[in-house]
XYZ file of C-alpha atoms in Angstrom:
410
model
C 11.430 3.875 16.138
C 11.006 2.575 12.516
C 12.386 -0.890 12.424
C 15.975 -0.779 10.797
C 14.776 -3.550 8.068
C 12.441 -0.939 6.621
C 15.403 1.409 5.499
C 15.951 -0.959 2.877
C 12.723 -2.363 1.652
C 11.009 -1.759 -1.824
C 7.318 -3.061 -1.860
C 5.319 -4.990 -4.371
C 1.768 -3.984 -3.726
C -0.530 -6.872 -4.716
C -4.519 -7.243 -4.314
C -4.710 -10.794 -4.080
C -8.124 -11.319 -4.896
C -7.934 -9.447 -8.211
C -4.408 -10.765 -8.896
C -5.579 -14.622 -8.634
C -8.918 -13.821 -10.640
C -10.982 -14.764 -7.312
C -14.787 -14.050 -7.899
C -15.781 -10.811 -6.081
C -19.587 -10.462 -6.848
C -20.306 -13.891 -7.879
C -21.009 -17.208 -6.028
C -17.711 -17.522 -4.109
C -15.883 -20.934 -4.459
C -12.992 -22.459 -2.728
C -9.516 -22.512 -4.250
C -5.998 -22.606 -3.320
C -5.356 -19.359 -5.151
C -2.718 -17.922 -3.092
C -0.113 -20.367 -4.681
C -0.478 -18.551 -7.618
C 1.554 -15.619 -5.975
C 4.373 -18.356 -5.481
C 4.866 -18.381 -9.327
C 5.315 -14.471 -9.153
C 7.859 -14.237 -6.224
C 11.107 -14.611 -8.708
C 9.556 -12.281 -11.171
C 9.253 -9.712 -8.123
C 12.947 -10.322 -7.336
C 14.005 -9.826 -11.048
C 12.184 -6.589 -10.815
C 14.171 -5.486 -7.907
C 11.654 -5.077 -5.035
C 12.224 -6.990 -1.787
C 8.637 -6.721 0.029
C 5.219 -8.050 -0.625
C 2.481 -6.061 0.480
C -0.560 -7.693 0.106
C -4.221 -6.466 -0.078
C -7.040 -8.201 2.281
C -6.517 -12.077 2.324
C -9.147 -12.613 5.323
C -12.446 -14.263 4.979
C -14.983 -11.555 3.575
C -17.858 -11.240 1.559
C -16.752 -9.492 -1.624
C -14.123 -7.110 -2.150
C -12.039 -7.816 0.851
C -12.863 -4.934 2.945
C -16.011 -6.513 4.408
C -14.163 -8.946 6.817
C -16.072 -11.605 8.444
C -13.288 -13.684 10.251
C -9.992 -11.924 10.852
C -8.475 -15.426 11.719
C -9.144 -17.197 8.234
C -7.663 -16.904 5.108
C -10.236 -16.246 2.626
C -11.838 -19.366 1.320
C -11.376 -17.934 -2.263
C -7.538 -17.774 -1.824
C -6.889 -20.847 0.145
C -6.251 -21.985 3.720
C -3.854 -20.875 6.468
C -1.325 -23.983 5.348
C -1.305 -22.281 2.050
C -0.585 -18.602 3.580
C 2.426 -20.393 5.614
C 3.691 -21.890 2.262
C 3.849 -18.267 0.970
C 5.574 -16.727 4.088
C 8.068 -19.503 3.817
C 8.762 -18.745 0.087
C 9.237 -15.124 0.996
C 11.599 -16.016 3.697
C 13.830 -17.914 1.355
C 14.257 -15.124 -1.191
C 14.635 -12.242 1.853
C 11.037 -10.618 1.121
C 9.559 -9.142 3.535
C 5.741 -9.672 3.965
C 2.907 -7.071 5.242
C -0.767 -7.865 5.481
C -3.820 -5.137 5.137
C -5.543 -4.990 8.215
C -9.125 -3.724 7.794
C -9.551 -2.862 11.442
C -12.063 0.343 11.131
C -14.824 -1.790 10.238
C -16.310 -5.401 9.616
C -18.560 -6.712 7.013
C -22.437 -6.809 7.309
C -22.015 -10.855 7.443
C -19.599 -10.745 10.339
C -20.968 -12.741 13.223
C -21.340 -9.609 15.719
C -23.324 -8.017 13.129
C -25.467 -11.149 12.774
C -25.642 -11.281 16.308
C -27.105 -7.829 16.946
C -29.632 -8.199 14.018
C -31.063 -11.330 15.709
C -30.505 -10.527 19.684
C -30.315 -6.652 19.597
C -28.856 -4.993 22.840
C -28.369 -8.512 24.547
C -25.766 -9.433 21.818
C -21.868 -9.296 22.249
C -21.880 -7.066 19.109
C -23.929 -4.392 20.690
C -20.829 -3.790 22.705
C -18.217 -3.834 20.091
C -19.961 -2.293 17.192
C -21.223 1.337 17.041
C -24.905 0.300 17.104
C -27.758 1.881 19.366
C -31.454 0.876 19.242
C -32.753 4.012 17.792
C -30.257 4.889 15.502
C -28.880 1.460 14.372
C -25.759 0.709 13.027
C -23.018 3.434 12.102
C -21.711 2.648 8.620
C -18.167 3.609 7.320
C -18.483 6.408 4.844
C -22.047 5.487 4.105
C -21.341 1.869 3.028
C -24.060 -0.048 4.497
C -21.986 -3.220 4.017
C -19.288 -1.828 6.196
C -20.445 -1.564 10.003
C -17.983 0.383 12.030
C -16.253 -1.045 15.227
C -16.525 0.655 18.640
C -13.063 1.591 18.991
C -13.293 3.244 22.316
C -14.313 -0.148 23.987
C -11.199 -1.809 25.770
C -12.639 -5.134 24.251
C -12.181 -3.991 20.607
C -8.717 -2.908 21.326
C -7.691 -6.213 22.943
C -9.258 -7.609 19.928
C -7.310 -5.820 17.525
C -4.107 -6.527 19.498
C -5.036 -10.316 19.343
C -5.584 -10.219 15.389
C -2.422 -8.646 14.865
C -0.505 -10.753 17.212
C -1.851 -13.963 15.553
C -0.502 -13.057 12.303
C 3.024 -11.794 13.414
C 3.353 -15.157 15.219
C 3.010 -16.613 11.850
C 5.884 -14.884 10.182
C 4.504 -11.751 8.729
C 6.353 -8.557 9.308
C 4.118 -5.480 9.380
C 0.610 -4.358 9.013
C -1.158 -1.933 6.522
C -3.877 -0.195 8.581
C -6.858 0.334 6.272
C -8.631 3.643 6.777
C -6.367 4.580 9.821
C -7.488 8.112 9.480
C -11.276 7.094 10.426
C -10.023 5.665 13.859
C -8.846 8.020 16.781
C -5.077 8.033 16.688
C -4.726 7.425 20.384
C -6.431 4.324 19.719
C -3.847 3.284 17.409
C -1.212 4.238 20.150
C -2.908 2.043 22.440
C -2.732 -1.083 20.103
C 0.527 -0.479 18.473
C 2.173 -0.078 21.929
C 1.185 -3.455 22.981
C 2.063 -5.075 19.973
C 5.575 -3.528 19.694
C 6.144 -4.862 23.273
C 6.091 -8.456 21.912
C 7.146 -7.965 18.332
C 9.223 -4.796 18.356
C 10.552 -5.127 14.750
C 6.880 -4.923 13.244
C 6.199 -1.935 10.900
C 2.673 -0.209 11.003
C 1.578 1.867 7.891
C -1.634 4.090 8.420
C -3.835 4.853 5.745
C -4.250 8.709 5.612
C -5.296 10.796 2.796
C -5.940 14.119 4.131
C -4.834 16.137 7.089
C -2.195 16.799 9.258
C -0.052 13.965 8.503
C 2.846 14.925 11.132
C 0.213 15.198 13.932
C -1.590 12.026 13.156
C 1.924 10.024 12.946
C 3.321 11.843 16.500
C -0.250 10.730 18.189
C -0.693 7.314 16.699
C 2.767 6.162 16.668
C 2.502 4.645 13.301
C 5.948 4.299 11.562
C 4.729 5.448 8.099
C 1.787 7.076 6.508
C 0.510 6.867 2.639
C 1.992 10.009 1.008
C -1.302 11.068 -1.082
C 0.028 14.569 -1.456
C 2.849 13.625 -3.050
C 1.030 10.911 -5.357
C -1.373 13.531 -6.376
C 1.208 16.251 -7.214
C 3.379 13.726 -9.391
C 0.455 13.107 -11.707
C -1.267 16.094 -11.771
C 1.755 18.232 -12.460
C 2.321 16.127 -15.493
C -1.443 16.476 -16.447
C -1.541 20.065 -16.122
C 2.041 20.650 -17.267
C 2.821 22.582 -14.133
C 5.778 21.333 -12.140
C 5.356 24.286 -9.933
C 2.877 21.925 -8.157
C 5.283 19.300 -7.733
C 8.057 21.379 -6.301
C 5.518 22.697 -3.601
C 4.586 18.823 -2.668
C 8.243 18.008 -2.574
C 8.818 20.904 0.071
C 6.016 19.389 2.027
C 7.559 15.929 1.833
C 10.605 17.328 3.370
C 8.275 18.040 6.426
C 6.749 14.900 6.396
C 10.027 13.184 6.508
C 10.891 14.830 9.838
C 7.705 13.459 11.505
C 7.640 9.872 10.267
C 8.626 7.760 7.047
C 6.138 8.039 4.407
C 4.949 5.386 2.243
C 5.609 6.645 -1.251
C 3.946 5.178 -4.263
C 2.424 6.304 -7.741
C -0.327 3.622 -7.690
C -2.242 1.451 -5.714
C -5.780 -0.636 -5.537
C -7.879 2.702 -5.108
C -6.626 4.878 -7.833
C -6.610 5.033 -11.557
C -3.530 3.304 -13.214
C -0.462 5.920 -13.615
C 0.143 4.709 -17.175
C -3.572 5.479 -18.099
C -3.392 8.953 -16.408
C -0.231 10.183 -17.638
C 0.828 7.748 -20.443
C 3.633 5.217 -20.741
C 6.565 7.527 -20.723
C 4.945 10.050 -18.280
C 4.967 6.631 -16.071
C 8.579 6.368 -16.220
C 8.835 10.047 -15.114
C 6.565 9.265 -12.300
C 8.686 6.537 -11.276
C 11.794 8.495 -11.353
C 10.448 10.767 -8.495
C 9.145 7.846 -6.823
C 12.621 5.966 -6.843
C 14.704 9.505 -6.020
C 12.714 10.985 -3.100
C 12.688 10.212 0.684
C 10.046 7.382 1.882
C 9.364 3.669 1.762
C 8.168 3.128 -1.839
C 5.994 0.702 -3.260
C 5.261 -0.825 -7.030
C 1.636 -1.431 -7.513
C 1.472 -4.943 -9.340
C 0.961 -4.299 -13.189
C 2.482 -0.868 -13.093
C 5.886 -2.380 -14.137
C 4.358 -3.684 -16.915
C 2.324 -0.253 -17.838
C -1.237 -2.039 -17.131
C -3.943 0.554 -17.773
C -7.243 0.926 -15.877
C -9.465 3.583 -14.809
C -11.030 3.855 -11.405
C -14.764 4.596 -11.663
C -17.332 5.687 -9.032
C -19.747 2.927 -9.652
C -20.490 -0.996 -8.854
C -17.444 -2.702 -10.155
C -15.455 0.549 -10.645
C -12.157 -0.933 -9.042
C -12.081 -3.990 -11.221
C -10.005 -2.141 -13.729
C -7.380 -1.160 -11.435
C -7.451 -4.548 -9.695
C -7.075 -7.156 -12.582
C -6.208 -10.561 -12.639
C -2.628 -11.662 -13.642
C -1.479 -14.973 -15.694
C -0.845 -17.973 -13.805
C 2.986 -17.509 -14.780
C 5.010 -14.343 -15.519
C 5.831 -16.105 -18.784
C 2.277 -15.594 -20.093
C 2.866 -12.026 -19.955
C 3.055 -10.548 -23.636
C 5.698 -8.385 -25.099
C 3.907 -5.128 -24.410
C 5.078 -3.237 -21.562
C 8.436 -5.132 -21.342
C 10.190 -1.494 -22.153
C 8.353 -0.131 -19.149
C 9.548 -3.222 -17.062
C 13.065 -2.440 -18.037
C 12.842 1.028 -16.927
C 11.518 -0.081 -13.571
C 14.422 -2.486 -13.041
C 16.923 0.528 -13.870
C 15.165 2.712 -11.536
C 14.678 0.269 -8.682
C 18.530 -0.777 -9.196
C 19.371 2.922 -8.917
C 17.510 3.251 -5.537
C 18.854 -0.033 -4.217
C 22.479 1.229 -5.023
C 21.671 4.389 -2.998
C 19.713 3.152 0.238
C 20.413 6.663 1.821
C 17.510 7.729 -0.358
C 15.150 6.371 2.085
C 15.803 9.396 4.235
C 16.966 12.026 1.723
C 16.081 15.698 1.883
C 14.589 17.465 -1.396
C 15.648 20.783 -2.810
C 14.302 22.192 -6.054
C 17.153 24.095 -7.872
C 15.664 24.877 -11.045
C 11.485 25.032 -12.136
C 9.362 25.889 -14.944
C 6.096 24.845 -15.904
C 7.437 21.829 -17.847
C 10.969 21.027 -16.391
C 11.922 20.910 -13.038
C 15.523 19.951 -11.588
C 15.843 18.870 -7.614
C 18.663 17.571 -5.607
C 18.227 14.842 -3.324
C 20.846 14.861 -0.144
C 21.740 12.118 2.188
C 22.970 12.603 5.871
C 26.837 11.774 4.674
C 27.304 14.388 1.821
C 25.549 11.995 -0.761
C 23.733 13.612 -3.320
C 21.873 13.033 -6.914
C 20.645 15.553 -9.037
C 17.389 14.709 -10.919
C 15.815 16.732 -14.030
C 12.607 16.018 -15.571
C 11.156 17.560 -18.587
C 7.790 17.334 -20.138
C 8.783 18.621 -23.561
C 8.553 15.981 -26.122
C 9.983 13.459 -25.926
C 9.479 13.631 -22.356
C 12.825 12.886 -20.540
C 14.424 11.990 -17.314
C 17.966 12.050 -15.957
C 19.511 11.459 -12.717
C 23.324 12.503 -12.296
C 25.235 11.766 -9.200
C 27.538 14.243 -7.244
C 30.738 13.201 -9.475
C 28.655 14.039 -12.734
C 28.159 10.497 -13.509
C 24.781 9.513 -14.963
C 22.867 7.351 -12.989
C 19.857 6.868 -15.248
C 18.666 8.711 -18.303
C 15.199 8.385 -20.156
C 15.055 7.902 -22.979
C 18.106 5.958 -22.796
């Protein structure tokens, strides 16, 4: 059962190391950078979101996904005391807080890995990591800095439970399970069943990119999965001027809604910025879809200000989509203000129609460059959404009484 609070949350997704300007590939330092996020919570509240979904914050070697200590805040971000300040500040504002759990693999500098390199089969890591004397380590998707955990070992399951509960005890509300698709769903079921016994209100989001979403959700017991199919269709249908792709994805989305509560997005730390892919006006059409279909939505930091950036498959290829932000929101320039205003309007629409979290979608008119769909709630609520790729691009949302709830251009 998905916790009830999830029905009302809209996340602001932040990659803390990038947001705060922490060094990624240069000599690490120690700084209380997490405190910079305190300066932005009221900005996020004015935007309309009420949840902070953080990327990796635990001690790691470089980008955060190469963890070396799950019980220590990354020194480049601060200490646990400073993290608890952030927890308290979120609580004061009624914000939910989620953390990124990189539980499929550890970094090469993790003590277990170093133990194996020094003592081989006599080490603790030889039991907890995928390693044997003849083949060596098993790496996550070929990255030799990321060593895979041995999830079928009960000691690893125990360890993951302990990590999750440690931070839930300190006030977080849920976990994003990084690379959840790489771990057998039965393992997640073991872990989450035990954690929920002590934290029944915790939310668990699994990162799954391809495959049978419904089957994975059923076996793993995660509450939500990353809805990459819808993400791809939203931008690709605009780039190719083919709204038939979006229509097919919306039909699939209805099916997913029956199995879990999808996590919906048009941007995150792993993909090119939506404003770069489809332009600023296109990003508003993309956001209109995000804010009017079922699921648990998130806004990736900077997208609300039309930040640009392309994901590249090379060293440093994530930097453009994980940028540093000013110390204070007041330091943002005037560019992007109109996109920010449109975000406020659409997030406000979502907040005014909370039933949208479990809405079903029906396409009622369709051509290559225009789509009209109706979203319906359980108690006869409905909205009609019309999107057009003809210039100027336009979006309109009308309620069941014929009242215009949103119009772009306004």
